[in-house]
Amino acid sequence: MVTPHAEPVAVAQHMADWMAGLSATSIPAVAKAAACRSVIDVVGVAHAGLGMPLARLVREEVLDEAASGPSRVLGTTRRAAPIAAARANATAAHVLDFDANFNRGMVFGPAALFPALFALAESEGATGERFLAAFAIGTEIVRTLAESLSDIPYRKDRDSLFYKGWFNTGVLGPVGVAGATAWLMGLPREETAQALAIAAVQACGLRIGVGSDMKPLLCARASETGLRAALLARKGVQAPLDAFEGPRGFIRVINAGNWTDQAFAGLGSFQDAGASYKLYPACSSVQAAAEALMRVLADNAVAARDVAGVRCEVTPHIAANLAFEDPQNVTQAQFSLSYALGCILHRGDFVAADLNADDLVNPAIRAEMAKVTMQAGLTFASEAEARDAAEATRITVTMRDGRQFSAQQNASTGKPINPISDALLEKKFLANMAQVMPAPTAQDLLGRIRSLESLGDMRRLFPDEGPQP
């Protein structure tokens, strides 16, 4: 472990040297396959988010402010400069909190990487093969930095970026995007190092923004900041090349100088970043409880009207994340266990359409929310089980006649230890796309994403006419 007085390797230069030796064909097939799954998920989620008020607002802002350009703004037939398109599309990708995050680092990587890389790929006319490789490279940078910063979100001493109050997507995301876009542009190693340093100097984001519009906006900022860093580096803009390890640099300021050279030496191993997919449009800490409740209701043929109460025993991590028992806006509702379960009790499911101002004050949903209680202190049979169950929930459903049904979900579907199947991931994609385009068109798009590696030009990924939410 590096102390505050030690000097780690020259981080930006080391990463740039590594990327200089990479070709699209040298990226492991498993890393490109993981990237393709992430793209399927984030494209669907971004389209589902197009109609959300914040996504509309940012899209309108972009179209008002930005010059016309080569990169499409999803939800319109307009095109803008790549940085502006990345901002609008990244906001849509994260506004529902329905997108995947990387367990290694707690970074919403796909929502930051895809908008920047797609905007740039359209501008540069990049192939699908290079796009996927760049996505995998950005993922590897984020994973390696997270582990080098000893960022283990669930460790007991809570000495991680996440528990220090950083929004990790805003901190690590810009660097991953900068590296990915620099490689996609084919920047030489000197300019690539500068792109990484430019991004590191600007990396930021406070977790206090969770539960407000700032969370998706911070994700959008990560995407556009990383892309802008690479574009500026190509034009000759420079930053301190010791932006990571310097005395007032990233490692010292963000993480009190804590750094593990051994973990950083693993750059290029393309270990699994632990992409964690969601079945419900809410914080990952909601997923296990929602899935468990759905299973109890289905397995026992329980009618919601006969439910008297739902007790949720959760881990301390979940209790800290889900701070809004009485959500006052849609964003808070995404971090509210009572709202998610209240919607399930009211309608039999919890979907993106439930995230609206009218339902938030719907007396019927509020009545169901009142049945839900949450308490921390869920225990496990062993320490090993606890390590794999940071977002586990045990629910107990009490019926009006006194009967009780219980279920424990240690890992929701989509977690790395409980992977989502390709079929279920594609079902989620098609359900999200149904809001903005006909089913045959969405099927065709899915087919192109599945075979992205053979797509000759990323400008042919989407239909000519953009969807209109």
Coordinates of C-alpha atoms in Angstrom, one line a residue:
M1 CA 0.0 0.0 0.0
V2 CA 1.4 3.4 -0.9
T3 CA 1.6 5.9 1.9
P4 CA 0.9 9.6 1.5
H5 CA 4.7 10.1 1.3
A6 CA 5.5 7.5 -1.3
E7 CA 5.5 8.0 -5.1
P8 CA 3.5 5.4 -7.1
V9 CA 4.3 4.8 -10.8
A10 CA 3.6 7.5 -13.3
V11 CA -0.1 6.5 -13.7
A12 CA -1.1 8.4 -16.8
Q13 CA 2.1 7.5 -18.7
H14 CA 1.8 3.8 -17.8
M15 CA -1.8 3.6 -18.9
A16 CA -0.9 5.4 -22.2
D17 CA 2.0 3.0 -22.8
W18 CA -0.3 0.1 -22.3
M19 CA -3.0 1.4 -24.7
A20 CA -0.4 2.2 -27.3
G21 CA 0.2 -1.5 -27.7
L22 CA -3.4 -2.5 -28.0
S23 CA -5.2 -3.5 -31.2
A24 CA -8.9 -4.3 -31.5
T25 CA -8.0 -7.9 -32.1
S26 CA -5.9 -8.1 -29.0
I27 CA -8.8 -7.5 -26.7
P28 CA -9.9 -10.8 -25.1
A29 CA -13.2 -12.1 -26.6
V30 CA -14.7 -12.4 -23.1
A31 CA -14.1 -8.6 -22.6
K32 CA -15.7 -7.7 -25.9
A33 CA -18.7 -10.0 -25.1
A34 CA -19.2 -8.3 -21.8
A35 CA -19.0 -4.9 -23.5
C36 CA -21.7 -6.0 -26.0
R37 CA -24.0 -7.0 -23.2
S38 CA -23.5 -3.7 -21.5
V39 CA -24.3 -1.9 -24.8
I40 CA -27.5 -3.9 -25.2
D41 CA -28.6 -2.9 -21.7
V42 CA -27.6 0.8 -21.8
V43 CA -29.1 1.5 -25.2
G44 CA -32.5 0.2 -24.0
V45 CA -32.3 2.0 -20.7
A46 CA -31.3 5.3 -22.4
H47 CA -34.3 5.1 -24.7
A48 CA -36.6 4.4 -21.8
G49 CA -35.3 7.5 -20.1
L50 CA -35.9 9.8 -23.0
G51 CA -39.3 10.9 -21.8
M52 CA -38.2 11.7 -18.2
P53 CA -38.4 15.5 -17.4
L54 CA -34.7 15.9 -16.7
A55 CA -33.7 14.1 -19.9
R56 CA -36.0 16.4 -21.9
L57 CA -34.6 19.4 -20.2
V58 CA -31.0 18.6 -20.9
R59 CA -31.8 17.6 -24.5
E60 CA -33.5 20.9 -25.0
E61 CA -30.5 22.7 -23.5
V62 CA -28.1 20.9 -25.7
L63 CA -30.1 21.6 -28.9
D64 CA -30.3 25.3 -27.9
E65 CA -26.7 25.7 -27.0
A66 CA -24.7 23.3 -29.2
A67 CA -23.7 23.7 -32.8
S68 CA -24.9 21.2 -35.3
G69 CA -22.6 18.2 -35.7
P70 CA -22.2 14.6 -36.6
S71 CA -23.5 12.9 -33.5
R72 CA -27.1 12.1 -33.0
V73 CA -29.1 13.3 -30.0
L74 CA -31.3 10.3 -29.0
G75 CA -35.0 11.1 -29.1
T76 CA -34.7 13.6 -31.9
T77 CA -33.7 13.7 -35.6
R78 CA -31.1 16.4 -34.7
R79 CA -27.4 16.0 -34.5
A80 CA -24.9 17.9 -32.5
A81 CA -21.2 18.2 -31.6
P82 CA -20.0 15.0 -30.0
I83 CA -19.5 16.5 -26.5
A84 CA -23.0 17.9 -26.5
A85 CA -24.6 14.7 -27.7
A86 CA -22.7 12.7 -25.0
R87 CA -24.2 15.0 -22.4
A88 CA -27.8 14.6 -23.5
N89 CA -27.5 10.9 -24.1
A90 CA -25.7 10.1 -20.9
T91 CA -28.4 11.9 -18.9
A92 CA -31.1 9.8 -20.5
A93 CA -29.0 6.7 -19.9
H94 CA -28.8 7.3 -16.1
V95 CA -32.0 9.2 -15.3
L96 CA -34.0 6.1 -14.5
D97 CA -31.2 4.5 -12.4
F98 CA -32.0 1.4 -14.5
D99 CA -28.6 1.0 -16.0
A100 CA -25.8 -1.4 -14.9
N101 CA -23.0 -0.5 -12.7
F102 CA -19.5 -2.1 -12.2
N103 CA -19.3 -3.8 -8.8
R104 CA -15.5 -3.2 -9.1
G105 CA -15.6 0.5 -8.2
M106 CA -19.4 1.2 -8.0
V107 CA -19.2 3.0 -11.3
F108 CA -22.1 3.3 -13.7
G109 CA -19.7 2.7 -16.5
P110 CA -22.0 1.9 -19.4
A111 CA -24.0 5.1 -19.0
A112 CA -20.8 7.1 -19.1
L113 CA -18.9 5.1 -21.7
F114 CA -21.5 4.4 -24.3
P115 CA -22.7 8.0 -25.0
A116 CA -19.2 9.4 -25.3
L117 CA -17.9 6.5 -27.5
F118 CA -21.0 6.5 -29.7
A119 CA -20.9 10.2 -30.2
L120 CA -17.2 10.0 -31.2
A121 CA -17.7 6.9 -33.3
E122 CA -20.3 8.6 -35.4
S123 CA -18.0 11.6 -35.7
E124 CA -15.0 9.5 -36.7
G125 CA -16.9 6.8 -38.7
A126 CA -15.4 4.1 -36.4
T127 CA -16.2 0.4 -36.9
G128 CA -18.2 -1.6 -34.4
E129 CA -15.1 -3.7 -33.7
R130 CA -13.1 -0.7 -32.6
F131 CA -16.0 0.7 -30.7
L132 CA -16.4 -2.5 -28.7
A133 CA -12.7 -2.7 -28.0
A134 CA -12.7 0.9 -26.8
F135 CA -15.6 0.1 -24.5
A136 CA -13.6 -2.8 -23.0
I137 CA -10.5 -0.6 -22.6
G138 CA -12.5 2.0 -20.7
T139 CA -14.0 -0.7 -18.5
E140 CA -10.5 -2.0 -17.7
I141 CA -9.2 1.4 -16.8
V142 CA -12.1 2.0 -14.4
R143 CA -11.7 -1.5 -12.8
T144 CA -8.0 -1.1 -12.4
L145 CA -8.1 2.3 -10.9
A146 CA -10.9 1.3 -8.5
E147 CA -8.8 -1.7 -7.2
S148 CA -5.6 0.4 -7.1
L149 CA -7.4 2.9 -4.9
S150 CA -8.5 0.0 -2.7
D151 CA -12.1 0.8 -3.5
I152 CA -14.0 -2.1 -2.0
P153 CA -17.4 -0.5 -1.3
Y154 CA -18.6 -3.1 1.2
R155 CA -15.4 -3.5 3.3
K156 CA -16.0 -3.3 7.0
D157 CA -13.6 -0.4 7.7
R158 CA -15.5 1.7 5.1
D159 CA -12.2 3.1 3.9
S160 CA -13.3 3.5 0.3
L161 CA -14.2 6.3 -2.1
F162 CA -17.8 5.3 -1.9
Y163 CA -18.0 5.6 1.9
K164 CA -15.9 8.7 2.0
G165 CA -18.7 10.4 0.1
W166 CA -17.5 10.3 -3.5
F167 CA -19.9 9.6 -6.4
N168 CA -17.5 7.1 -8.0
T169 CA -18.9 7.5 -11.5
G170 CA -18.0 11.2 -11.4
V171 CA -14.5 10.4 -10.0
L172 CA -13.4 7.3 -12.0
G173 CA -15.8 7.7 -15.0
P174 CA -14.0 10.6 -16.7
V175 CA -10.7 8.8 -16.7
G176 CA -12.2 5.7 -18.2
V177 CA -14.0 7.7 -20.8
A178 CA -10.8 9.7 -21.6
G179 CA -8.8 6.6 -22.1
A180 CA -11.4 4.8 -24.2
T181 CA -12.0 7.8 -26.5
A182 CA -8.3 8.6 -26.8
W183 CA -7.7 5.0 -28.0
L184 CA -10.7 5.1 -30.4
M185 CA -9.3 8.2 -32.0
G186 CA -5.9 6.5 -32.3
L187 CA -4.0 9.2 -30.3
P188 CA -0.3 8.7 -29.9
R189 CA 0.9 7.7 -26.4
E190 CA 1.9 11.3 -25.5
E191 CA -1.5 12.7 -26.3
T192 CA -3.2 9.8 -24.6
A193 CA -1.3 10.4 -21.4
Q194 CA -2.4 14.0 -21.6
A195 CA -6.0 13.0 -22.1
L196 CA -5.9 10.9 -19.0
A197 CA -4.2 13.7 -17.0
I198 CA -6.7 16.3 -18.2
A199 CA -9.6 14.0 -17.1
A200 CA -8.0 13.3 -13.7
V201 CA -7.6 17.0 -12.9
Q202 CA -11.4 17.5 -13.5
A203 CA -12.7 14.3 -11.9
C204 CA -15.2 15.0 -9.1
G205 CA -18.6 14.2 -7.8
L206 CA -20.2 14.1 -4.3
R207 CA -22.5 11.3 -3.3
I208 CA -24.7 13.8 -1.5
G209 CA -26.2 14.3 -5.0
V210 CA -27.9 10.9 -4.8
G211 CA -31.6 11.3 -4.7
S212 CA -31.6 14.5 -6.7
D213 CA -31.2 15.5 -10.4
M214 CA -27.5 15.8 -9.7
K215 CA -26.9 12.1 -9.9
P216 CA -27.7 11.6 -13.6
L217 CA -26.1 15.0 -14.3
L218 CA -22.9 13.9 -12.7
C219 CA -22.9 10.8 -14.9
A220 CA -23.4 13.0 -17.9
R221 CA -20.6 15.2 -16.8
A222 CA -18.3 12.2 -16.5
S223 CA -19.1 11.2 -20.1
E224 CA -18.6 14.7 -21.6
T225 CA -15.6 15.5 -19.4
G226 CA -13.7 12.3 -20.5
L227 CA -14.6 12.9 -24.2
R228 CA -13.6 16.5 -24.0
A229 CA -10.3 15.6 -22.4
A230 CA -9.4 13.4 -25.3
L231 CA -10.4 16.0 -27.9
L232 CA -8.5 18.7 -26.1
A233 CA -5.4 16.5 -25.9
R234 CA -5.6 15.9 -29.7
K235 CA -5.5 19.7 -30.1
G236 CA -2.4 20.0 -27.9
V237 CA -3.9 21.0 -24.5
Q238 CA -1.7 19.8 -21.7
A239 CA -2.1 19.0 -18.0
P240 CA 0.4 18.0 -15.3
L241 CA 1.5 14.5 -16.3
D242 CA 1.7 13.6 -12.6
A243 CA -2.0 14.5 -12.2
F244 CA -2.6 11.2 -10.5
E245 CA 0.4 10.7 -8.2
G246 CA 1.6 14.3 -7.7
P247 CA 1.6 16.0 -4.3
R248 CA -1.7 17.7 -4.9
G249 CA -3.0 15.1 -7.4
F250 CA -5.8 12.7 -7.8
I251 CA -4.6 10.0 -5.4
R252 CA -3.7 12.3 -2.6
V253 CA -6.8 14.5 -2.8
I254 CA -9.4 11.8 -3.6
N255 CA -8.0 9.0 -1.5
A256 CA -5.6 10.4 1.1
G257 CA -2.7 9.0 -0.8
N258 CA -3.8 5.4 -0.6
W259 CA -2.8 3.4 -3.6
T260 CA -1.8 -0.2 -4.4
D261 CA 0.9 -0.6 -7.0
Q262 CA 0.3 -4.4 -7.1
A263 CA -3.4 -3.8 -8.2
F264 CA -2.3 -1.3 -10.8
A265 CA 0.1 -3.8 -12.2
G266 CA -2.9 -5.9 -13.2
L267 CA -3.9 -3.3 -15.9
G268 CA -4.5 -5.3 -19.0
S269 CA -5.6 -8.5 -17.4
F270 CA -9.2 -7.6 -18.4
Q271 CA -10.6 -9.2 -15.3
D272 CA -14.4 -9.1 -15.0
A273 CA -15.5 -5.6 -13.8
G274 CA -18.6 -7.2 -12.3
A275 CA -21.3 -5.5 -14.4
S276 CA -24.5 -5.6 -12.3
Y277 CA -27.7 -5.4 -14.2
K278 CA -31.2 -4.4 -12.9
L279 CA -34.7 -5.7 -13.3
Y280 CA -36.3 -2.6 -11.7
P281 CA -35.7 1.1 -12.3
A282 CA -34.2 2.0 -9.0
C283 CA -31.0 1.8 -6.9
S284 CA -29.3 -1.6 -6.8
S285 CA -30.2 -1.8 -3.1
V286 CA -33.9 -2.0 -4.1
Q287 CA -33.5 -5.0 -6.4
A288 CA -33.3 -7.9 -4.0
A289 CA -36.4 -6.9 -2.0
A290 CA -38.4 -6.2 -5.1
E291 CA -37.5 -9.5 -6.7
A292 CA -38.2 -11.4 -3.4
L293 CA -41.7 -9.7 -3.0
M294 CA -42.6 -10.6 -6.6
R295 CA -41.6 -14.2 -5.9
V296 CA -43.6 -14.4 -2.7
L297 CA -46.7 -13.0 -4.3
A298 CA -46.5 -15.3 -7.3
D299 CA -45.5 -18.5 -5.4
N300 CA -48.2 -18.2 -2.9
A301 CA -51.0 -16.7 -5.1
V302 CA -51.2 -13.8 -2.7
A303 CA -53.5 -10.9 -3.4
A304 CA -52.0 -7.5 -2.5
R305 CA -55.3 -6.4 -1.0
D306 CA -54.9 -9.1 1.6
V307 CA -51.4 -8.1 2.6
A308 CA -51.2 -6.4 6.0
G309 CA -47.5 -5.7 6.1
V310 CA -44.1 -6.3 4.4
R311 CA -41.1 -6.3 6.8
C312 CA -37.7 -6.0 5.1
E313 CA -34.5 -7.0 6.9
V314 CA -31.6 -5.5 5.1
T315 CA -27.8 -5.0 5.3
P316 CA -26.4 -1.8 6.7
H317 CA -25.2 -1.0 3.2
I318 CA -28.8 -1.0 1.9
A319 CA -30.1 0.9 4.9
A320 CA -27.6 3.7 4.2
N321 CA -28.5 3.8 0.5
L322 CA -32.3 3.8 0.7
A323 CA -32.7 7.0 2.7
F324 CA -36.1 8.0 1.4
E325 CA -39.0 6.3 3.2
D326 CA -41.3 9.2 2.2
P327 CA -40.0 10.3 -1.2
Q328 CA -40.9 13.8 -2.2
N329 CA -39.8 13.6 -5.9
V330 CA -39.3 11.0 -8.5
T331 CA -35.5 10.8 -8.0
Q332 CA -35.9 10.1 -4.3
A333 CA -38.4 7.4 -5.2
Q334 CA -35.6 5.6 -7.0
F335 CA -33.9 5.3 -3.6
S336 CA -37.1 4.3 -1.7
L337 CA -37.8 0.8 -0.8
S338 CA -41.3 1.7 0.3
Y339 CA -42.1 3.2 -3.1
A340 CA -40.8 0.3 -5.1
L341 CA -42.6 -2.3 -3.0
G342 CA -45.7 -0.1 -2.8
C343 CA -45.9 -0.1 -6.6
I344 CA -45.6 -3.9 -6.7
L345 CA -48.4 -4.2 -4.2
H346 CA -50.6 -1.8 -6.1
R347 CA -50.0 -2.9 -9.7
G348 CA -48.2 -6.2 -9.4
D349 CA -44.9 -4.8 -10.8
F350 CA -42.5 -1.9 -10.7
V351 CA -41.6 -0.4 -14.1
A352 CA -40.2 2.8 -15.5
A353 CA -43.7 4.1 -16.1
D354 CA -44.2 4.2 -12.4
L355 CA -41.6 6.9 -12.0
N356 CA -43.9 10.0 -12.4
A357 CA -45.1 12.8 -10.2
D358 CA -48.8 11.7 -10.3
D359 CA -48.0 8.2 -9.0
L360 CA -45.8 9.6 -6.3
V361 CA -48.8 11.2 -4.6
N362 CA -51.3 8.5 -5.6
P363 CA -53.3 7.7 -2.4
A364 CA -53.6 4.0 -3.4
I365 CA -49.8 3.6 -3.8
R366 CA -49.2 5.6 -0.6
A367 CA -51.5 3.3 1.2
E368 CA -49.4 0.3 0.0
M369 CA -46.2 2.1 0.9
A370 CA -47.4 2.4 4.5
K371 CA -47.3 -1.4 4.7
V372 CA -43.6 -1.5 4.1
T373 CA -41.0 -1.3 6.9
M374 CA -37.2 -1.6 6.7
Q375 CA -34.8 -2.6 9.4
A376 CA -31.0 -3.1 9.2
G377 CA -29.3 -6.0 10.9
L378 CA -29.7 -8.9 8.4
T379 CA -27.4 -11.8 9.6
F380 CA -25.7 -14.5 7.6
A381 CA -24.6 -18.0 8.3
S382 CA -20.9 -17.3 7.6
E383 CA -18.6 -14.4 6.8
A384 CA -18.1 -15.8 3.3
E385 CA -21.9 -15.6 2.7
A386 CA -22.0 -12.1 4.0
R387 CA -19.2 -11.0 1.6
D388 CA -21.3 -12.0 -1.4
A389 CA -24.5 -10.6 0.0
A390 CA -23.9 -6.9 0.6
E391 CA -27.3 -6.1 -0.9
A392 CA -29.3 -9.0 0.4
T393 CA -32.8 -8.7 1.8
R394 CA -35.1 -10.9 3.7
I395 CA -38.8 -10.1 3.4
T396 CA -41.6 -11.3 5.5
V397 CA -45.1 -10.8 4.2
T398 CA -47.9 -10.8 6.8
M399 CA -51.4 -11.4 5.6
R400 CA -54.5 -9.9 7.2
D401 CA -55.5 -13.4 8.4
G402 CA -52.2 -13.8 10.2
R403 CA -50.3 -16.1 7.7
Q404 CA -46.7 -15.2 7.0
F405 CA -44.6 -15.9 3.9
S406 CA -40.8 -15.2 3.9
A407 CA -38.1 -15.1 1.3
Q408 CA -34.4 -14.1 1.3
Q409 CA -32.7 -12.9 -1.8
N410 CA -28.9 -12.7 -1.2
A411 CA -28.1 -11.5 -4.7
S412 CA -30.7 -10.1 -7.1
T413 CA -30.8 -11.3 -10.7
G414 CA -28.2 -9.4 -12.6
K415 CA -25.5 -9.5 -9.9
P416 CA -22.3 -11.2 -11.0
I417 CA -22.9 -14.1 -8.7
N418 CA -26.5 -14.4 -10.0
P419 CA -26.0 -13.4 -13.7
I420 CA -28.9 -12.3 -15.9
S421 CA -29.4 -14.5 -18.9
D422 CA -29.0 -13.2 -22.5
A423 CA -32.7 -13.9 -23.0
L424 CA -33.8 -11.9 -20.0
L425 CA -31.4 -9.0 -20.9
E426 CA -32.8 -8.9 -24.4
K427 CA -36.4 -9.0 -23.0
K428 CA -35.6 -6.0 -20.9
F429 CA -34.1 -4.2 -23.9
L430 CA -37.2 -4.8 -26.0
A431 CA -39.5 -3.7 -23.2
N432 CA -37.6 -0.4 -22.9
M433 CA -37.4 0.2 -26.7
A434 CA -41.2 -0.4 -27.0
Q435 CA -41.7 3.1 -25.6
V436 CA -40.1 4.7 -28.6
M437 CA -40.1 2.5 -31.7
P438 CA -42.0 -0.4 -33.2
A439 CA -41.1 -3.9 -32.2
P440 CA -39.7 -5.0 -35.6
T441 CA -37.4 -1.9 -35.6
A442 CA -36.2 -2.6 -32.1
Q443 CA -35.6 -6.3 -33.1
D444 CA -33.5 -5.1 -36.0
L445 CA -31.5 -2.8 -33.7
L446 CA -30.9 -5.6 -31.3
G447 CA -29.6 -7.7 -34.0
R448 CA -27.1 -5.0 -35.0
I449 CA -25.9 -4.7 -31.5
R450 CA -25.5 -8.4 -31.1
S451 CA -23.2 -8.4 -34.2
L452 CA -21.6 -5.1 -33.4
E453 CA -18.1 -6.5 -34.0
S454 CA -18.9 -6.9 -37.7
L455 CA -20.6 -3.5 -38.2
G456 CA -18.5 -1.6 -40.6
D457 CA -19.6 1.9 -39.5
M458 CA -21.2 2.9 -36.2
R459 CA -23.2 5.5 -38.1
R460 CA -25.4 2.6 -39.3
L461 CA -26.3 1.4 -35.8
F462 CA -29.6 3.2 -35.4
P463 CA -32.4 3.7 -37.9
D464 CA -32.1 6.8 -40.0
E465 CA -35.0 8.5 -38.2
G466 CA -34.4 8.9 -34.5
P467 CA -37.2 7.9 -32.1
Q468 CA -39.6 10.6 -30.8
P469 CA -40.5 10.1 -27.1

